[in-house]
mmCIF file of C-alpha atoms in Angstrom:
data_model
loop_
_atom_site.group_PDB
_atom_site.id
_atom_site.type_symbol
_atom_site.label_atom_id
_atom_site.label_comp_id
_atom_site.label_asym_id
_atom_site.label_seq_id
_atom_site.Cartn_x
_atom_site.Cartn_y
_atom_site.Cartn_z
ATOM 1 C CA GLU A 1 163.489 131.453 125.573
ATOM 2 C CA THR A 2 162.916 131.615 121.900
ATOM 3 C CA GLY A 3 163.258 127.330 121.757
ATOM 4 C CA VAL A 4 165.831 127.677 119.177
ATOM 5 C CA THR A 5 168.108 125.870 120.826
ATOM 6 C CA GLN A 6 172.041 126.604 119.233
ATOM 7 C CA SER A 7 175.511 123.791 119.175
ATOM 8 C CA PRO A 8 178.159 124.179 120.210
ATOM 9 C CA THR A 9 178.492 127.743 122.014
ATOM 10 C CA HIS A 10 182.196 128.093 122.163
ATOM 11 C CA LEU A 11 184.408 126.805 119.970
ATOM 12 C CA ILE A 12 188.312 127.008 119.365
ATOM 13 C CA LYS A 13 189.572 125.996 115.145
ATOM 14 C CA THR A 14 192.648 126.519 113.157
ATOM 15 C CA ARG A 15 193.161 128.664 109.688
ATOM 16 C CA GLY A 16 192.352 126.395 106.922
ATOM 17 C CA GLN A 17 190.330 123.121 109.116
ATOM 18 C CA GLN A 18 186.328 122.847 108.903
ATOM 19 C CA VAL A 19 183.754 123.230 111.161
ATOM 20 C CA THR A 20 179.395 122.184 111.705
ATOM 21 C CA LEU A 21 177.626 124.735 113.559
ATOM 22 C CA ARG A 22 174.252 123.708 114.514
ATOM 23 C CA CYS A 23 170.374 124.685 114.843
ATOM 24 C CA SER A 24 167.090 123.443 115.799
ATOM 25 C CA SER A 25 163.912 124.895 114.674
ATOM 26 C CA GLN A 26 160.945 126.379 116.860
ATOM 27 C CA SER A 27 158.377 124.133 116.727
ATOM 28 C CA GLY A 28 155.730 124.345 113.159
ATOM 29 C CA HIS A 29 158.211 126.785 111.474
ATOM 30 C CA ASN A 30 159.535 125.591 108.292
ATOM 31 C CA THR A 31 161.793 128.451 107.230
ATOM 32 C CA VAL A 32 165.499 128.280 108.403
ATOM 33 C CA SER A 33 168.624 131.379 108.372
ATOM 34 C CA TRP A 34 171.647 131.809 109.092
ATOM 35 C CA TYR A 35 173.217 135.393 109.791
ATOM 36 C CA GLN A 36 177.371 136.678 110.431
ATOM 37 C CA GLN A 37 177.778 138.371 113.314
ATOM 38 C CA ALA A 38 181.320 140.078 114.012
ATOM 39 C CA LEU A 39 182.246 142.035 117.004
ATOM 40 C CA GLY A 40 180.743 145.516 117.677
ATOM 41 C CA GLN A 41 178.289 145.286 113.536
ATOM 42 C CA GLY A 42 174.977 143.775 113.204
ATOM 43 C CA PRO A 43 174.080 139.811 112.067
ATOM 44 C CA GLN A 44 175.108 139.521 108.367
ATOM 45 C CA PHE A 45 172.840 136.561 106.184
ATOM 46 C CA ILE A 46 174.561 134.269 105.039
ATOM 47 C CA PHE A 47 171.233 131.586 103.689
ATOM 48 C CA GLN A 48 167.941 130.852 104.037
ATOM 49 C CA TYR A 49 166.139 127.401 103.669
ATOM 50 C CA TYR A 50 162.898 127.147 103.452
ATOM 51 C CA ARG A 51 161.526 123.683 103.234
ATOM 52 C CA GLU A 52 165.169 122.195 102.106
ATOM 53 C CA GLU A 53 165.468 124.405 100.095
ATOM 54 C CA GLU A 54 167.993 127.341 99.499
ATOM 55 C CA ASN A 55 166.145 129.568 99.511
ATOM 56 C CA GLY A 56 167.920 133.238 98.950
ATOM 57 C CA ARG A 57 172.013 134.231 99.506
ATOM 58 C CA GLY A 58 174.180 136.864 100.702
ATOM 59 C CA ASN A 59 177.392 136.851 99.766
ATOM 60 C CA PHE A 60 179.253 134.713 101.112
ATOM 61 C CA PRO A 61 181.910 132.259 99.152
ATOM 62 C CA PRO A 62 181.026 128.601 98.775
ATOM 63 C CA ARG A 63 182.849 127.110 101.903
ATOM 64 C CA PHE A 64 179.533 129.022 103.807
ATOM 65 C CA SER A 65 177.206 125.707 102.891
ATOM 66 C CA GLY A 66 173.914 125.306 104.236
ATOM 67 C CA LEU A 67 171.044 122.013 104.905
ATOM 68 C CA GLN A 68 168.223 122.120 106.356
ATOM 69 C CA PHE A 69 166.720 118.408 107.277
ATOM 70 C CA PRO A 70 163.472 117.070 107.256
ATOM 71 C CA ASN A 71 162.421 117.861 110.893
ATOM 72 C CA TYR A 72 163.492 121.620 109.891
ATOM 73 C CA SER A 73 166.904 121.658 111.545
ATOM 74 C CA SER A 74 170.055 123.051 110.230
ATOM 75 C CA GLU A 75 173.816 123.001 109.992
ATOM 76 C CA LEU A 76 176.242 125.585 108.527
ATOM 77 C CA ASN A 77 179.069 124.400 107.604
ATOM 78 C CA VAL A 78 182.331 126.147 106.846
ATOM 79 C CA ASN A 79 185.013 125.220 105.174
ATOM 80 C CA ALA A 80 188.667 126.708 104.304
ATOM 81 C CA LEU A 81 188.291 128.182 108.059
ATOM 82 C CA GLU A 82 190.184 131.961 108.166
ATOM 83 C CA LEU A 83 190.881 134.792 111.048
ATOM 84 C CA ASP A 84 188.286 136.611 109.566
ATOM 85 C CA ASP A 85 185.777 134.290 110.037
ATOM 86 C CA SER A 86 185.854 134.432 113.385
ATOM 87 C CA ALA A 87 182.222 135.566 114.751
ATOM 88 C CA LEU A 88 179.396 135.018 116.930
ATOM 89 C CA TYR A 89 177.371 132.555 114.086
ATOM 90 C CA LEU A 90 173.681 132.978 114.621
ATOM 91 C CA CYS A 91 170.228 131.236 113.824
ATOM 92 C CA ALA A 92 167.278 132.088 112.517
ATOM 93 C CA SER A 93 164.077 129.846 112.370
ATOM 94 C CA SER A 94 160.594 131.355 110.702
ATOM 95 C CA LEU A 95 157.535 129.963 109.571
ATOM 96 C CA ASP A 96 157.232 131.268 105.484
ATOM 97 C CA VAL A 97 154.036 133.580 105.370
ATOM 98 C CA ARG A 98 154.404 134.423 101.538
ATOM 99 C CA GLY A 99 151.568 133.988 100.989
ATOM 100 C CA ALA A 100 150.872 137.279 103.266
ATOM 101 C CA GLY A 101 151.377 139.936 99.441
ATOM 102 C CA GLY A 102 155.788 140.253 101.405
ATOM 103 C CA ARG A 103 155.611 139.982 104.799
ATOM 104 C CA THR A 104 158.594 138.446 106.687
ATOM 105 C CA GLY A 105 157.983 136.325 108.914
ATOM 106 C CA GLU A 106 159.501 137.540 112.818
ATOM 107 C CA LEU A 107 162.959 135.664 113.248
ATOM 108 C CA PHE A 108 162.953 133.698 115.986
ATOM 109 C CA PHE A 109 167.063 133.098 116.843
ATOM 110 C CA GLY A 110 168.641 131.073 118.655
ATOM 111 C CA GLU A 111 171.387 132.630 121.350
ATOM 112 C CA GLY A 112 173.775 131.954 119.023
ATOM 113 C CA SER A 113 177.224 130.318 118.733
ATOM 114 C CA ARG A 114 180.914 131.744 119.546
ATOM 115 C CA LEU A 115 183.462 131.052 116.195
ATOM 116 C CA THR A 116 187.268 131.583 116.979
ATOM 117 C CA VAL A 117 189.702 130.583 114.218
ATOM 118 C CA LEU A 118 193.627 131.325 115.415
ATOM 119 C CA LEU B 1 168.210 146.422 97.625
ATOM 120 C CA ALA B 2 167.254 148.226 100.362
ATOM 121 C CA LYS B 3 169.227 149.505 103.448
ATOM 122 C CA THR B 4 168.780 150.933 105.809
ATOM 123 C CA THR B 5 170.601 153.911 107.356
ATOM 124 C CA GLN B 6 170.410 154.696 111.567
ATOM 125 C CA PRO B 7 172.012 156.867 114.399
ATOM 126 C CA ILE B 8 174.561 155.189 115.747
ATOM 127 C CA SER B 9 173.907 155.198 119.378
ATOM 128 C CA MET B 10 171.318 157.449 121.631
ATOM 129 C CA ASP B 11 171.638 158.392 125.403
ATOM 130 C CA SER B 12 168.618 158.548 127.514
ATOM 131 C CA TYR B 13 167.863 158.995 131.088
ATOM 132 C CA GLU B 14 165.481 156.344 132.589
ATOM 133 C CA GLY B 15 162.070 157.298 132.525
ATOM 134 C CA GLN B 16 162.623 159.429 129.244
ATOM 135 C CA GLU B 17 160.923 158.682 125.687
ATOM 136 C CA VAL B 18 163.946 157.302 122.802
ATOM 137 C CA ASN B 19 162.856 157.526 119.016
ATOM 138 C CA ILE B 20 164.996 155.438 116.747
ATOM 139 C CA THR B 21 164.372 156.416 112.967
ATOM 140 C CA CYS B 22 165.625 154.836 110.314
ATOM 141 C CA SER B 23 166.321 155.733 106.493
ATOM 142 C CA HIS B 24 164.976 153.268 104.031
ATOM 143 C CA ASN B 25 164.946 154.808 100.575
ATOM 144 C CA ASN B 26 165.237 152.444 98.680
ATOM 145 C CA ILE B 27 161.826 150.612 100.336
ATOM 146 C CA ALA B 28 160.058 147.463 97.988
ATOM 147 C CA THR B 29 156.117 148.174 97.840
ATOM 148 C CA ASN B 30 155.584 144.984 99.781
ATOM 149 C CA ASP B 31 158.378 145.850 102.702
ATOM 150 C CA TYR B 32 158.094 145.359 105.792
ATOM 151 C CA ILE B 33 159.500 147.056 108.724
ATOM 152 C CA THR B 34 160.691 145.417 111.314
ATOM 153 C CA TRP B 35 163.346 146.212 114.230
ATOM 154 C CA TYR B 36 164.783 144.020 116.645
ATOM 155 C CA GLN B 37 165.967 144.526 119.490
ATOM 156 C CA GLN B 38 170.134 143.044 120.905
ATOM 157 C CA PHE B 39 171.904 142.176 124.489
ATOM 158 C CA PRO B 40 175.533 141.476 124.168
ATOM 159 C CA SER B 41 176.001 137.893 123.751
ATOM 160 C CA GLN B 42 172.324 137.521 122.352
ATOM 161 C CA GLY B 43 170.240 136.982 119.012
ATOM 162 C CA PRO B 44 168.015 139.516 118.043
ATOM 163 C CA ARG B 45 164.545 139.500 119.932
ATOM 164 C CA PHE B 46 161.229 141.090 117.908
ATOM 165 C CA ILE B 47 160.118 144.089 118.826
ATOM 166 C CA ILE B 48 157.336 145.311 115.992
ATOM 167 C CA GLN B 49 157.146 145.317 112.917
ATOM 168 C CA GLY B 50 154.349 147.529 110.374
ATOM 169 C CA TYR B 51 153.661 148.250 107.433
ATOM 170 C CA LYS B 52 152.400 152.253 106.697
ATOM 171 C CA THR B 53 150.848 154.479 109.203
ATOM 172 C CA LYS B 54 151.251 153.137 112.798
ATOM 173 C CA VAL B 55 151.537 150.307 114.294
ATOM 174 C CA THR B 56 151.706 149.589 118.572
ATOM 175 C CA ASN B 57 152.632 146.852 120.645
ATOM 176 C CA GLU B 58 152.675 146.321 124.543
ATOM 177 C CA VAL B 59 155.957 147.177 123.956
ATOM 178 C CA ALA B 60 156.340 149.628 121.644
ATOM 179 C CA SER B 61 154.942 151.910 118.480
ATOM 180 C CA LEU B 62 156.264 151.965 115.427
ATOM 181 C CA PHE B 63 155.822 155.172 112.990
ATOM 182 C CA ILE B 64 155.611 154.938 109.377
ATOM 183 C CA PRO B 65 155.122 157.941 107.289
ATOM 184 C CA ALA B 66 153.463 157.611 103.526
ATOM 185 C CA ASP B 67 156.264 157.694 101.619
ATOM 186 C CA ARG B 68 157.219 154.124 103.611
ATOM 187 C CA LYS B 69 161.047 156.155 103.025
ATOM 188 C CA SER B 70 162.025 156.442 107.284
ATOM 189 C CA SER B 71 160.763 155.205 109.855
ATOM 190 C CA THR B 72 160.435 155.736 113.854
ATOM 191 C CA LEU B 73 160.513 153.434 116.502
ATOM 192 C CA SER B 74 159.183 154.959 119.787
ATOM 193 C CA LEU B 75 160.095 153.240 123.076
ATOM 194 C CA PRO B 76 157.677 154.666 126.148
ATOM 195 C CA ARG B 77 158.907 155.832 129.514
ATOM 196 C CA VAL B 78 162.062 153.491 129.147
ATOM 197 C CA SER B 79 164.492 151.167 131.583
ATOM 198 C CA LEU B 80 167.119 150.302 132.555
ATOM 199 C CA SER B 81 167.054 147.264 130.998
ATOM 200 C CA ASP B 82 166.358 148.936 127.068
ATOM 201 C CA THR B 83 170.179 149.249 127.235
ATOM 202 C CA ALA B 84 170.604 147.847 124.496
ATOM 203 C CA VAL B 85 171.793 147.641 120.107
ATOM 204 C CA TYR B 86 168.143 148.536 118.343
ATOM 205 C CA TYR B 87 167.960 147.368 114.688
ATOM 206 C CA CYS B 88 165.275 148.292 111.377
ATOM 207 C CA LEU B 89 165.676 145.423 108.968
ATOM 208 C CA VAL B 90 163.558 145.684 105.679
ATOM 209 C CA GLY B 91 162.192 142.810 104.480
ATOM 210 C CA GLU B 92 163.305 142.126 100.557
ATOM 211 C CA GLU B 93 161.375 139.150 99.686
ATOM 212 C CA ALA B 94 161.647 140.280 96.261
ATOM 213 C CA ALA B 95 165.822 140.005 96.349
ATOM 214 C CA GLY B 96 165.406 135.947 97.757
ATOM 215 C CA ASN B 97 164.531 136.770 100.912
ATOM 216 C CA LYS B 98 167.464 138.143 101.751
ATOM 217 C CA LEU B 99 167.389 140.552 105.548
ATOM 218 C CA THR B 100 169.641 143.469 105.610
ATOM 219 C CA PHE B 101 170.614 144.615 108.878
ATOM 220 C CA GLY B 102 172.284 147.241 109.438
ATOM 221 C CA GLY B 103 174.287 148.530 111.965
ATOM 222 C CA GLY B 104 171.932 149.478 114.605
ATOM 223 C CA THR B 105 172.362 151.757 117.373
ATOM 224 C CA ARG B 106 172.810 151.464 120.497
ATOM 225 C CA VAL B 107 171.431 153.350 123.400
ATOM 226 C CA LEU B 108 172.553 153.599 126.634
ATOM 227 C CA VAL B 109 170.003 154.105 129.289
ATOM 228 C CA LYS B 110 171.048 156.540 132.056
ATOM 229 C CA PRO B 111 170.195 156.421 135.792
#
């Protein structure tokens, strides 16, 4: 148990639709990051939020957007879904420790939301 | 941006020691090296993190040479439940906290 919960666990959408995935961070964590994991591949960084502001972004188009709320929970929104968006979407929370000279805080991952786009 | 390279897969037997080496030639001065374990249909789980020399915890050891261009995760006396994918991760704070997972190493532990 990591204390990070994601919803929904599974969902099916059709091409062109929009989807919102949700994540509740572990208590006390101020940073959340989202990853896309295609079958058989490693997680790919989408973006990270620190205290409600985007703090880093990977190579994903603008139709991937996010929010972090005052309670540090988060949403990932994907517009105009494409078939290649089918993947496991992982949320990870952490306690930012940037003051410790570049050390990346331990990431606590949720179980993921598996999205299938038809 | 630091990129990691790991073997695609490794086989081992119960009770053996498993060593997985990760290459990260472009690691930045302030980057830490972190390893995660992932079982099917689950999120990755933190194993160990280090900056240089050697770090040991209750489940693994991490060896980092002086040039820090590689690191080796050592799993002592593996069991069947250690069958998983292992990822080497290099923190890139200078690049806006863009964290890069490589392809991972699939470790299969046989009876």
